[in-house]
Coordinates of N, CA and C in Angstrom, one line a residue:
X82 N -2.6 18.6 18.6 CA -3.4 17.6 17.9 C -2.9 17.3 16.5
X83 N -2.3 18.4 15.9 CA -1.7 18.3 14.7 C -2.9 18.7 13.6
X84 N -2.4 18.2 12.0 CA -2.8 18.3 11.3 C -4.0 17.7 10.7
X85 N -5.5 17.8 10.5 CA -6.2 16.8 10.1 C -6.5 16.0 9.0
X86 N -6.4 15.0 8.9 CA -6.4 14.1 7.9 C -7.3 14.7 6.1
X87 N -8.6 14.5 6.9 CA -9.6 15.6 5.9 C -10.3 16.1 6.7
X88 N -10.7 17.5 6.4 CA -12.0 18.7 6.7 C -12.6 19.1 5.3
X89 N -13.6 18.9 5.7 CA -14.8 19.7 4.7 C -15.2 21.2 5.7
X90 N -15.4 22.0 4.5 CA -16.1 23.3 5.4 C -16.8 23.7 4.6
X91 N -18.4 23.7 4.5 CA -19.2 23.9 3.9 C -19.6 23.9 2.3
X92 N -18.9 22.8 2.5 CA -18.9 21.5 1.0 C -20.6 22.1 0.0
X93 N -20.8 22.2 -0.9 CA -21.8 22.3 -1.3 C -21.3 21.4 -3.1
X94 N -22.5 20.3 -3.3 CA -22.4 20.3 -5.0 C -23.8 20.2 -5.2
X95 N -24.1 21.3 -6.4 CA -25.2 22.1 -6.9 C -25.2 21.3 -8.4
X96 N -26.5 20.7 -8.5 CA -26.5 19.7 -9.8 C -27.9 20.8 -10.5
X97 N -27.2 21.2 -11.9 CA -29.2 21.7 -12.6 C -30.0 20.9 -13.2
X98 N -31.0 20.6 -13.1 CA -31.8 20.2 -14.1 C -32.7 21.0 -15.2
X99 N -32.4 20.6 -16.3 CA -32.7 21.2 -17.2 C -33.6 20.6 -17.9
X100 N -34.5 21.5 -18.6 CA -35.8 21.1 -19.3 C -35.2 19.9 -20.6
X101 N -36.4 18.3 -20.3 CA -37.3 18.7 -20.2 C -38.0 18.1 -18.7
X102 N -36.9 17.7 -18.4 CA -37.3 17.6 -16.8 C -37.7 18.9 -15.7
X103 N -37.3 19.7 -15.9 CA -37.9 21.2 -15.2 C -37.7 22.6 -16.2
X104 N -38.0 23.4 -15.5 CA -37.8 24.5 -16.1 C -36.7 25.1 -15.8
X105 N -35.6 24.6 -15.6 CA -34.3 24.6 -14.9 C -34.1 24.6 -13.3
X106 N -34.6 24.0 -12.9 CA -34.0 23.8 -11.6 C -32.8 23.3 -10.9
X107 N -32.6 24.1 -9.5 CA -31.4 23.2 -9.3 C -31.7 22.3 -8.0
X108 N -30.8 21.2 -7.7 CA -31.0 20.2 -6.8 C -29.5 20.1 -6.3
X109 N -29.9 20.8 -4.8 CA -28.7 20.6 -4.0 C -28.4 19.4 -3.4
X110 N -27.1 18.6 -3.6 CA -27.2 17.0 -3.3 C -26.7 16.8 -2.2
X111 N -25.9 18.0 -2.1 CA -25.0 18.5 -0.9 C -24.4 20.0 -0.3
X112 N -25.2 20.2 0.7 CA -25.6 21.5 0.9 C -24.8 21.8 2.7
X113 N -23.8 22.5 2.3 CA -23.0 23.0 3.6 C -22.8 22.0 4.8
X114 N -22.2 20.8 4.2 CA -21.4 19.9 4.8 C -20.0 20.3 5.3
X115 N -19.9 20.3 6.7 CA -18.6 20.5 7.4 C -18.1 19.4 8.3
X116 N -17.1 18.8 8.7 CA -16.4 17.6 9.3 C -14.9 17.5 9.5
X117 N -14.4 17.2 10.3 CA -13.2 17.2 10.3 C -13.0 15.7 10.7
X118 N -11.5 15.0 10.4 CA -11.3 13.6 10.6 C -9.7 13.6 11.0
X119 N -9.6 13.5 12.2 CA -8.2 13.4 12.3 C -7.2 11.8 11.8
X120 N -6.2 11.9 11.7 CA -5.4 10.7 11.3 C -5.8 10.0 12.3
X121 N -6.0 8.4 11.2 CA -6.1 7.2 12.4 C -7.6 7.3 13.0
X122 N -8.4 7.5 12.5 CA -9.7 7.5 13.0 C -11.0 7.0 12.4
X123 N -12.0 6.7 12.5 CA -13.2 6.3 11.2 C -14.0 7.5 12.1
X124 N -14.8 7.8 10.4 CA -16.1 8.3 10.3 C -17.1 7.6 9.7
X125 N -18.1 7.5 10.2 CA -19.2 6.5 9.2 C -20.4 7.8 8.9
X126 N -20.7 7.7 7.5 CA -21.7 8.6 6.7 C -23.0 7.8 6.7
X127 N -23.9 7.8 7.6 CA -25.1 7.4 7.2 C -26.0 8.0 7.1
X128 N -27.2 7.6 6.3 CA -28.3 8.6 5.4 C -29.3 7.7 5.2
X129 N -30.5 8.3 4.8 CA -31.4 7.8 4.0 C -30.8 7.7 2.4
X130 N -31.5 6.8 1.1 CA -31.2 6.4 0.0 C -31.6 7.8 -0.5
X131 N -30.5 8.6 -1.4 CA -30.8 9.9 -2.1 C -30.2 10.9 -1.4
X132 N -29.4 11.1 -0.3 CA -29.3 12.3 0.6 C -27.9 12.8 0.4
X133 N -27.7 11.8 -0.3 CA -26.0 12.8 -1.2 C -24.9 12.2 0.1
X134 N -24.9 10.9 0.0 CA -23.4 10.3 1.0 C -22.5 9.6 -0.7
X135 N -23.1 9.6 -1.5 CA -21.9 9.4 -2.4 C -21.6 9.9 -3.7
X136 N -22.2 11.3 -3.6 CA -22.2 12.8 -4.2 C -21.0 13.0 -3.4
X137 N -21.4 13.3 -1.8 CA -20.6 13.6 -1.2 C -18.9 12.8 -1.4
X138 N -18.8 11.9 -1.4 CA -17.7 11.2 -1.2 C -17.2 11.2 -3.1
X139 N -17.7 11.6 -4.0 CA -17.1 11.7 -5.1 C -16.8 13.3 -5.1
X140 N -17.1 14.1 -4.5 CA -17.0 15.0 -4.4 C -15.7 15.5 -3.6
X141 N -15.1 14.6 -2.4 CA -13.6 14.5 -1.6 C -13.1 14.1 -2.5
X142 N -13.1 13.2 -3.9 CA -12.1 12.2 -4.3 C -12.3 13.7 -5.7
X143 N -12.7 14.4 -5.9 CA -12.6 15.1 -7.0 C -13.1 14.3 -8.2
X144 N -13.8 13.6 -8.0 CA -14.6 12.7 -9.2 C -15.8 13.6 -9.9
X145 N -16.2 14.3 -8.9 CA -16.9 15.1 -9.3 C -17.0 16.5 -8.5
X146 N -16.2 17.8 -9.0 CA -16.0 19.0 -9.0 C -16.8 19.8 -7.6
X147 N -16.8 20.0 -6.4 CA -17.8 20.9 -5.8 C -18.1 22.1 -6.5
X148 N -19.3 22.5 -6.2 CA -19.7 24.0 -6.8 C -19.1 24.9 -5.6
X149 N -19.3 24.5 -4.1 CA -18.2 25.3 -3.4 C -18.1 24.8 -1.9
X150 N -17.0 25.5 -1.2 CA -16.8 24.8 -0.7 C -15.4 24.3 -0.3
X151 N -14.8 24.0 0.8 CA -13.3 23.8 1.0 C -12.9 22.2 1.4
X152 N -12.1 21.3 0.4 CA -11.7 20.1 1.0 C -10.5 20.1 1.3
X153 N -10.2 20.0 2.6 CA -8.5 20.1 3.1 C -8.0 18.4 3.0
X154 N -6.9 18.1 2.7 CA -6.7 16.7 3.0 C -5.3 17.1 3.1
X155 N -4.4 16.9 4.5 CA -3.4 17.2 5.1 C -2.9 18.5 5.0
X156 N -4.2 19.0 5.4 CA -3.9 20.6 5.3 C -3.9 21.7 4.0
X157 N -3.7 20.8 3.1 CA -4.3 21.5 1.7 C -5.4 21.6 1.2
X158 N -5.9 22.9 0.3 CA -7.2 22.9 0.0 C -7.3 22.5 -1.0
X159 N -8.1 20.9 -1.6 CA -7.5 20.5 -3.0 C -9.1 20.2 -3.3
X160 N -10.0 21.4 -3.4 CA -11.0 21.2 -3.8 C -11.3 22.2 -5.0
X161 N -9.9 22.9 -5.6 CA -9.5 23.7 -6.8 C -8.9 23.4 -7.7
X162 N -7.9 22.0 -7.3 CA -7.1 21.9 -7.9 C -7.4 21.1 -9.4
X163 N -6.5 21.1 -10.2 CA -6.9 21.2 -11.4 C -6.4 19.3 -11.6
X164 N -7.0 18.8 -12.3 CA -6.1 17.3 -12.9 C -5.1 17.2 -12.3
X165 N -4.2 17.2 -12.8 CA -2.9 17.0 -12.9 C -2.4 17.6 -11.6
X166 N -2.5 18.6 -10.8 CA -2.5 18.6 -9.5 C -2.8 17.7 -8.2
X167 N -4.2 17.2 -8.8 CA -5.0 16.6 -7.8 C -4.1 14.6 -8.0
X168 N -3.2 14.7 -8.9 CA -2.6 13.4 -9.1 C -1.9 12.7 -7.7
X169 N -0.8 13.2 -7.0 CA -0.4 12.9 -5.7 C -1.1 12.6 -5.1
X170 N -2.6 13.1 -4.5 CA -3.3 13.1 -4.1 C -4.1 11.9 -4.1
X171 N -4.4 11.5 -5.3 CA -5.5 10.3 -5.8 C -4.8 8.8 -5.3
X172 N -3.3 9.1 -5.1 CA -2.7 7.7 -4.8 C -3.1 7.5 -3.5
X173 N -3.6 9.0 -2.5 CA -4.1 8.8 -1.0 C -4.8 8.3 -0.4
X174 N -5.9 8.6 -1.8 CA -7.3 8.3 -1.0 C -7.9 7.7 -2.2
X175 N -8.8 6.5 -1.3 CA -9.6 5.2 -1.9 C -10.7 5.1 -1.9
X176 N -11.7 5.2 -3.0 CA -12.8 4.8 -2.5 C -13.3 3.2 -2.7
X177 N -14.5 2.7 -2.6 CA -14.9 1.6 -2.2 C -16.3 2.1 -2.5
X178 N -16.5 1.5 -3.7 CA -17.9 1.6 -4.6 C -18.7 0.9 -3.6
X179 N -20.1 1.5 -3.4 CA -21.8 1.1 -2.8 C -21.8 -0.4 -3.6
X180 N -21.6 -0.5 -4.8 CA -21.9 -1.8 -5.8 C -21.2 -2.8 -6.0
X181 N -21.4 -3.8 -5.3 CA -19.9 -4.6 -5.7 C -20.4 -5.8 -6.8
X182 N -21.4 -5.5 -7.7 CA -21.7 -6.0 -8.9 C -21.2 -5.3 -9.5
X183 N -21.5 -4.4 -9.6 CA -21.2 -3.1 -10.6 C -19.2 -2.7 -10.3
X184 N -19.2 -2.7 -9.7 CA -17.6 -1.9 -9.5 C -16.3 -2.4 -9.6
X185 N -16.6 -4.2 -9.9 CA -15.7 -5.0 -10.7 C -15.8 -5.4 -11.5
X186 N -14.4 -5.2 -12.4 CA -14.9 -6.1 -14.1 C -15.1 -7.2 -14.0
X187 N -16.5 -8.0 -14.6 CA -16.2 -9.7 -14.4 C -15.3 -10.4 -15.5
X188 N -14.5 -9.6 -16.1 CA -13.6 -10.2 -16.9 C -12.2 -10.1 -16.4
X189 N -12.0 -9.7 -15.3 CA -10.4 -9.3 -14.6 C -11.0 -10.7 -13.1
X190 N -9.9 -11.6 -13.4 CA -10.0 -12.1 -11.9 C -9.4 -11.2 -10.6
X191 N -9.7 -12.1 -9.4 CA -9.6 -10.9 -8.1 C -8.1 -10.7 -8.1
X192 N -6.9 -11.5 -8.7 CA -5.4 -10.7 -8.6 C -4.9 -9.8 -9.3
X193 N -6.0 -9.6 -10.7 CA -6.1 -8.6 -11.6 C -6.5 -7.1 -11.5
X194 N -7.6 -7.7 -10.5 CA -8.3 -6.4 -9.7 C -7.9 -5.8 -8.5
X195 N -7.2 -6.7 -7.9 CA -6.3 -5.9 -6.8 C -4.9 -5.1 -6.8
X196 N -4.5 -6.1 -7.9 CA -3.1 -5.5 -8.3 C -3.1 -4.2 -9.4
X197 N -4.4 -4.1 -9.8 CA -4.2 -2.7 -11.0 C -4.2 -1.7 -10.7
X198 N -4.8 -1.2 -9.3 CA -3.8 0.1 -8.9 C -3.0 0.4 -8.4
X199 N -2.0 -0.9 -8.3 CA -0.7 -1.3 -7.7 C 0.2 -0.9 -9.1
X200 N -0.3 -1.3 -10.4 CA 0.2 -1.7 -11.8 C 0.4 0.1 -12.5
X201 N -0.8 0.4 -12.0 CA -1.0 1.9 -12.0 C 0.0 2.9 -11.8
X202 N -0.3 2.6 -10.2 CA 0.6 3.8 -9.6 C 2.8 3.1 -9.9
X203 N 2.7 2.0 -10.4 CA 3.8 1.7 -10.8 C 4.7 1.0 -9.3
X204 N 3.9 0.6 -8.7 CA 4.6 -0.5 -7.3 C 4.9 -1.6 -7.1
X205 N 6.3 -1.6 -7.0 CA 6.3 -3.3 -7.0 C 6.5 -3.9 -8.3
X206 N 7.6 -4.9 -7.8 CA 8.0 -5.8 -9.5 C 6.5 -7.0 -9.4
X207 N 6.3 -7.7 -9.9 CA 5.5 -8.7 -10.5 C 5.2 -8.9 -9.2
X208 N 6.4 -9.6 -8.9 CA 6.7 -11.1 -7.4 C 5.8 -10.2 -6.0
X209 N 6.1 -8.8 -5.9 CA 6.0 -8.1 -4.7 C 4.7 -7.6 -5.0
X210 N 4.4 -7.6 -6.1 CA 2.1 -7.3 -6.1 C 1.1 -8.4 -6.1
X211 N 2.2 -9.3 -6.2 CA 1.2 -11.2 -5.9 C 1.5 -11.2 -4.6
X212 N 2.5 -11.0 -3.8 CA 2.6 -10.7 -2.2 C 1.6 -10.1 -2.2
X213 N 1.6 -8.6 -2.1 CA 0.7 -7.8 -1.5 C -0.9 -8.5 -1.8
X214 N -1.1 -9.0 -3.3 CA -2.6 -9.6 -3.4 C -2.9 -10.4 -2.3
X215 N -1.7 -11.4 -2.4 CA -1.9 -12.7 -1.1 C -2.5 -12.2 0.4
X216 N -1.5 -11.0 0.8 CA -1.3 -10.2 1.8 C -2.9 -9.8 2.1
X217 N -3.2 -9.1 1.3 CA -4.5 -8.1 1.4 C -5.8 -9.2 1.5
X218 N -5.7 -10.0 0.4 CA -6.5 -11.1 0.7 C -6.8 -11.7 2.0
X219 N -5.9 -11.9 2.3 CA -5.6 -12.4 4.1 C -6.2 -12.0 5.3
X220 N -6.1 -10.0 4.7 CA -6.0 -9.4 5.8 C -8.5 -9.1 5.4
X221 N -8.8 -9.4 4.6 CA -10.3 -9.4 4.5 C -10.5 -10.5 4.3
X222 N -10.1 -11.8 4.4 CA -10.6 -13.1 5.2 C -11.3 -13.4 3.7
X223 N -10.0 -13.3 2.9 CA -10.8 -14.3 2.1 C -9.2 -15.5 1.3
X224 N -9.7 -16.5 1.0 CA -8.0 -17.1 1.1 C -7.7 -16.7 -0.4
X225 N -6.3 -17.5 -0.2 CA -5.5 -16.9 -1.6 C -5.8 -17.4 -2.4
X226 N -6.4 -19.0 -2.6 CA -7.0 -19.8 -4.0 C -7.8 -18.4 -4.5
X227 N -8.5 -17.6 -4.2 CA -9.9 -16.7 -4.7 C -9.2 -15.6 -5.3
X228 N -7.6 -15.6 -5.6 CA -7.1 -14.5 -6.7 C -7.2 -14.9 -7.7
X229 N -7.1 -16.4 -8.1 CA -7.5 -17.2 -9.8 C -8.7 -17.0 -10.1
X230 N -10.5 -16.6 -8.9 CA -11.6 -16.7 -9.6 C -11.6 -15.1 -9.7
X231 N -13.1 -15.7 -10.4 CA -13.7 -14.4 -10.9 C -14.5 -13.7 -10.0
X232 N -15.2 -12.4 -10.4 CA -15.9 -11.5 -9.2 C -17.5 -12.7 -9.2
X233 N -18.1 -13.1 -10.6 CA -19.1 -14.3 -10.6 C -19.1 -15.2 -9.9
X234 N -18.0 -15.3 -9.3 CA -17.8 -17.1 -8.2 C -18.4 -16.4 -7.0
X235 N -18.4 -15.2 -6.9 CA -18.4 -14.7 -5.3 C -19.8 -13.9 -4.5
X236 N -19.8 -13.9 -3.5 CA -21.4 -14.0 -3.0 C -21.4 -12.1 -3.0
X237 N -22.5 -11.4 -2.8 CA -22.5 -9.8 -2.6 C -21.0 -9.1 -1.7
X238 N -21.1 -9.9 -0.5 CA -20.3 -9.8 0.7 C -18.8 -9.8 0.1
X239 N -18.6 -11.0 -0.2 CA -17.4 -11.2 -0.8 C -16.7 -10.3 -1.8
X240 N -17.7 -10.2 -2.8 CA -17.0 -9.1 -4.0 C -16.9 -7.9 -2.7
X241 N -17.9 -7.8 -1.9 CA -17.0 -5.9 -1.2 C -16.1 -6.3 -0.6
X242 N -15.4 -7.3 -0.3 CA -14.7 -7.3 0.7 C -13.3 -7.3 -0.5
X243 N -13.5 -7.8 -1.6 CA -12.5 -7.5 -2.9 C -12.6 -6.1 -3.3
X244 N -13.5 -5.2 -3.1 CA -13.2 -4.3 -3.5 C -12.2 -3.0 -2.3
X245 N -13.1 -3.7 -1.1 CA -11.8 -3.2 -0.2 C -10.5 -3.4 -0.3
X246 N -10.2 -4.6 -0.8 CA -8.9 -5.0 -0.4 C -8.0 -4.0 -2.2
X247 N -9.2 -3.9 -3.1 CA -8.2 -3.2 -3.9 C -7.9 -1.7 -3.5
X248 N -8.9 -1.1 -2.9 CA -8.8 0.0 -2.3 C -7.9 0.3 -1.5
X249 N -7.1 -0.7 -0.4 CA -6.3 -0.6 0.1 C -4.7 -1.2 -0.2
X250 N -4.9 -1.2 -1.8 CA -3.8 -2.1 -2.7 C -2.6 -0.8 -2.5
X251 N -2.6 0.0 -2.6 CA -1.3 1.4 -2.7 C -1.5 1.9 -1.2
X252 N -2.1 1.4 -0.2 CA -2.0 1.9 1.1 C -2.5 3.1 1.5
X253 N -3.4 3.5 1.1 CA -3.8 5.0 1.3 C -4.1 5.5 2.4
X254 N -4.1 7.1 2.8 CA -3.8 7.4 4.2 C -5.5 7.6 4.1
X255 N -6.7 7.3 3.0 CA -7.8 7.6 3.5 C -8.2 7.0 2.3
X256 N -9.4 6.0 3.5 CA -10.3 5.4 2.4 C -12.2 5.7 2.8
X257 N -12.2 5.9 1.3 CA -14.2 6.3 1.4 C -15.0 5.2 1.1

């Protein structure tokens, strides 16, 4: 069967609260989560509102630290690894913000926002990241005139479907 894409094995992130909200308590957001995902496959995380599905998923991208817990992503456990380690890594995996008000600048139009982690990771001359905008555009059904507007021209639906398509701007072998 080979190697799997990502596994969690009893993922935990432990958040405290501290006075003057309690007397220190803690609130587990995510408590002994385990999964495995082979290549080439979807998982879908659903929850009630608060139950830690995007604790959890900042928590695979290393956005935010587990307290413990093992994330494998092609077999490595890169739920230790430090910055600058975790860098190879970050070009893999994509997430795809809950907000698609929130998770685009309305001052960057949509070829600005698709191409910046293209611009990033350093891919592609000019000519071949306006391909790929065109390309990606295409491939979430929205046409190529909508790389000149802004994320304000566009309905809820639409901005996510721009944020997917930046998400999948560097091709990553896993998107959240």
């Amino acid at each position: 069967l080979g190697v799997p894409l990502l596994e969690l094995k009893n993922l935990c992130k432990t958040y405290w609260i501290k006075p003057p909200f309690s007397a220190g308590a803690e609130l587990r957001a995510v408590d002994n989560v385990s999964f495995t995902i082979a290549p080439r496959t979807t998982l879908g995380l659903v929850g009630e509102s608060g139950c830690g599905k995007t604790t959890l998923s900042r928590a695979v991208l290393r956005l935010s630290a587990p307290t413990s817990g093992q994330i494998r992503f092609k077999g490595q456990d890169i739920a230790q690894l430090s910055e600058s380690a975790m860098k190879p890594f970050r070009r893999e995996i994509a997430m795809v913000f809950q907000n698609p008000y929130g998770s685009l600048n309305p001052r960057q139009n949509v070829a600005e926002l698709i191409s910046a982690p293209m611009i990033v990771g350093r891919m592609g001359s000019s000519a071949e990241r306006s391909a790929r905008v065109a390309y990606l555009l295409d491939a979430v059904g929205l046409p190529k005139a909508a790389a000149d507007r802004y994320p304000h021209e566009f309905s809820g639906g639409q901005r996510q479907r721009i944020a997917v398509a930046r998400a999948l701007a560097l091709q990553p072998s896993l998107v959240i």
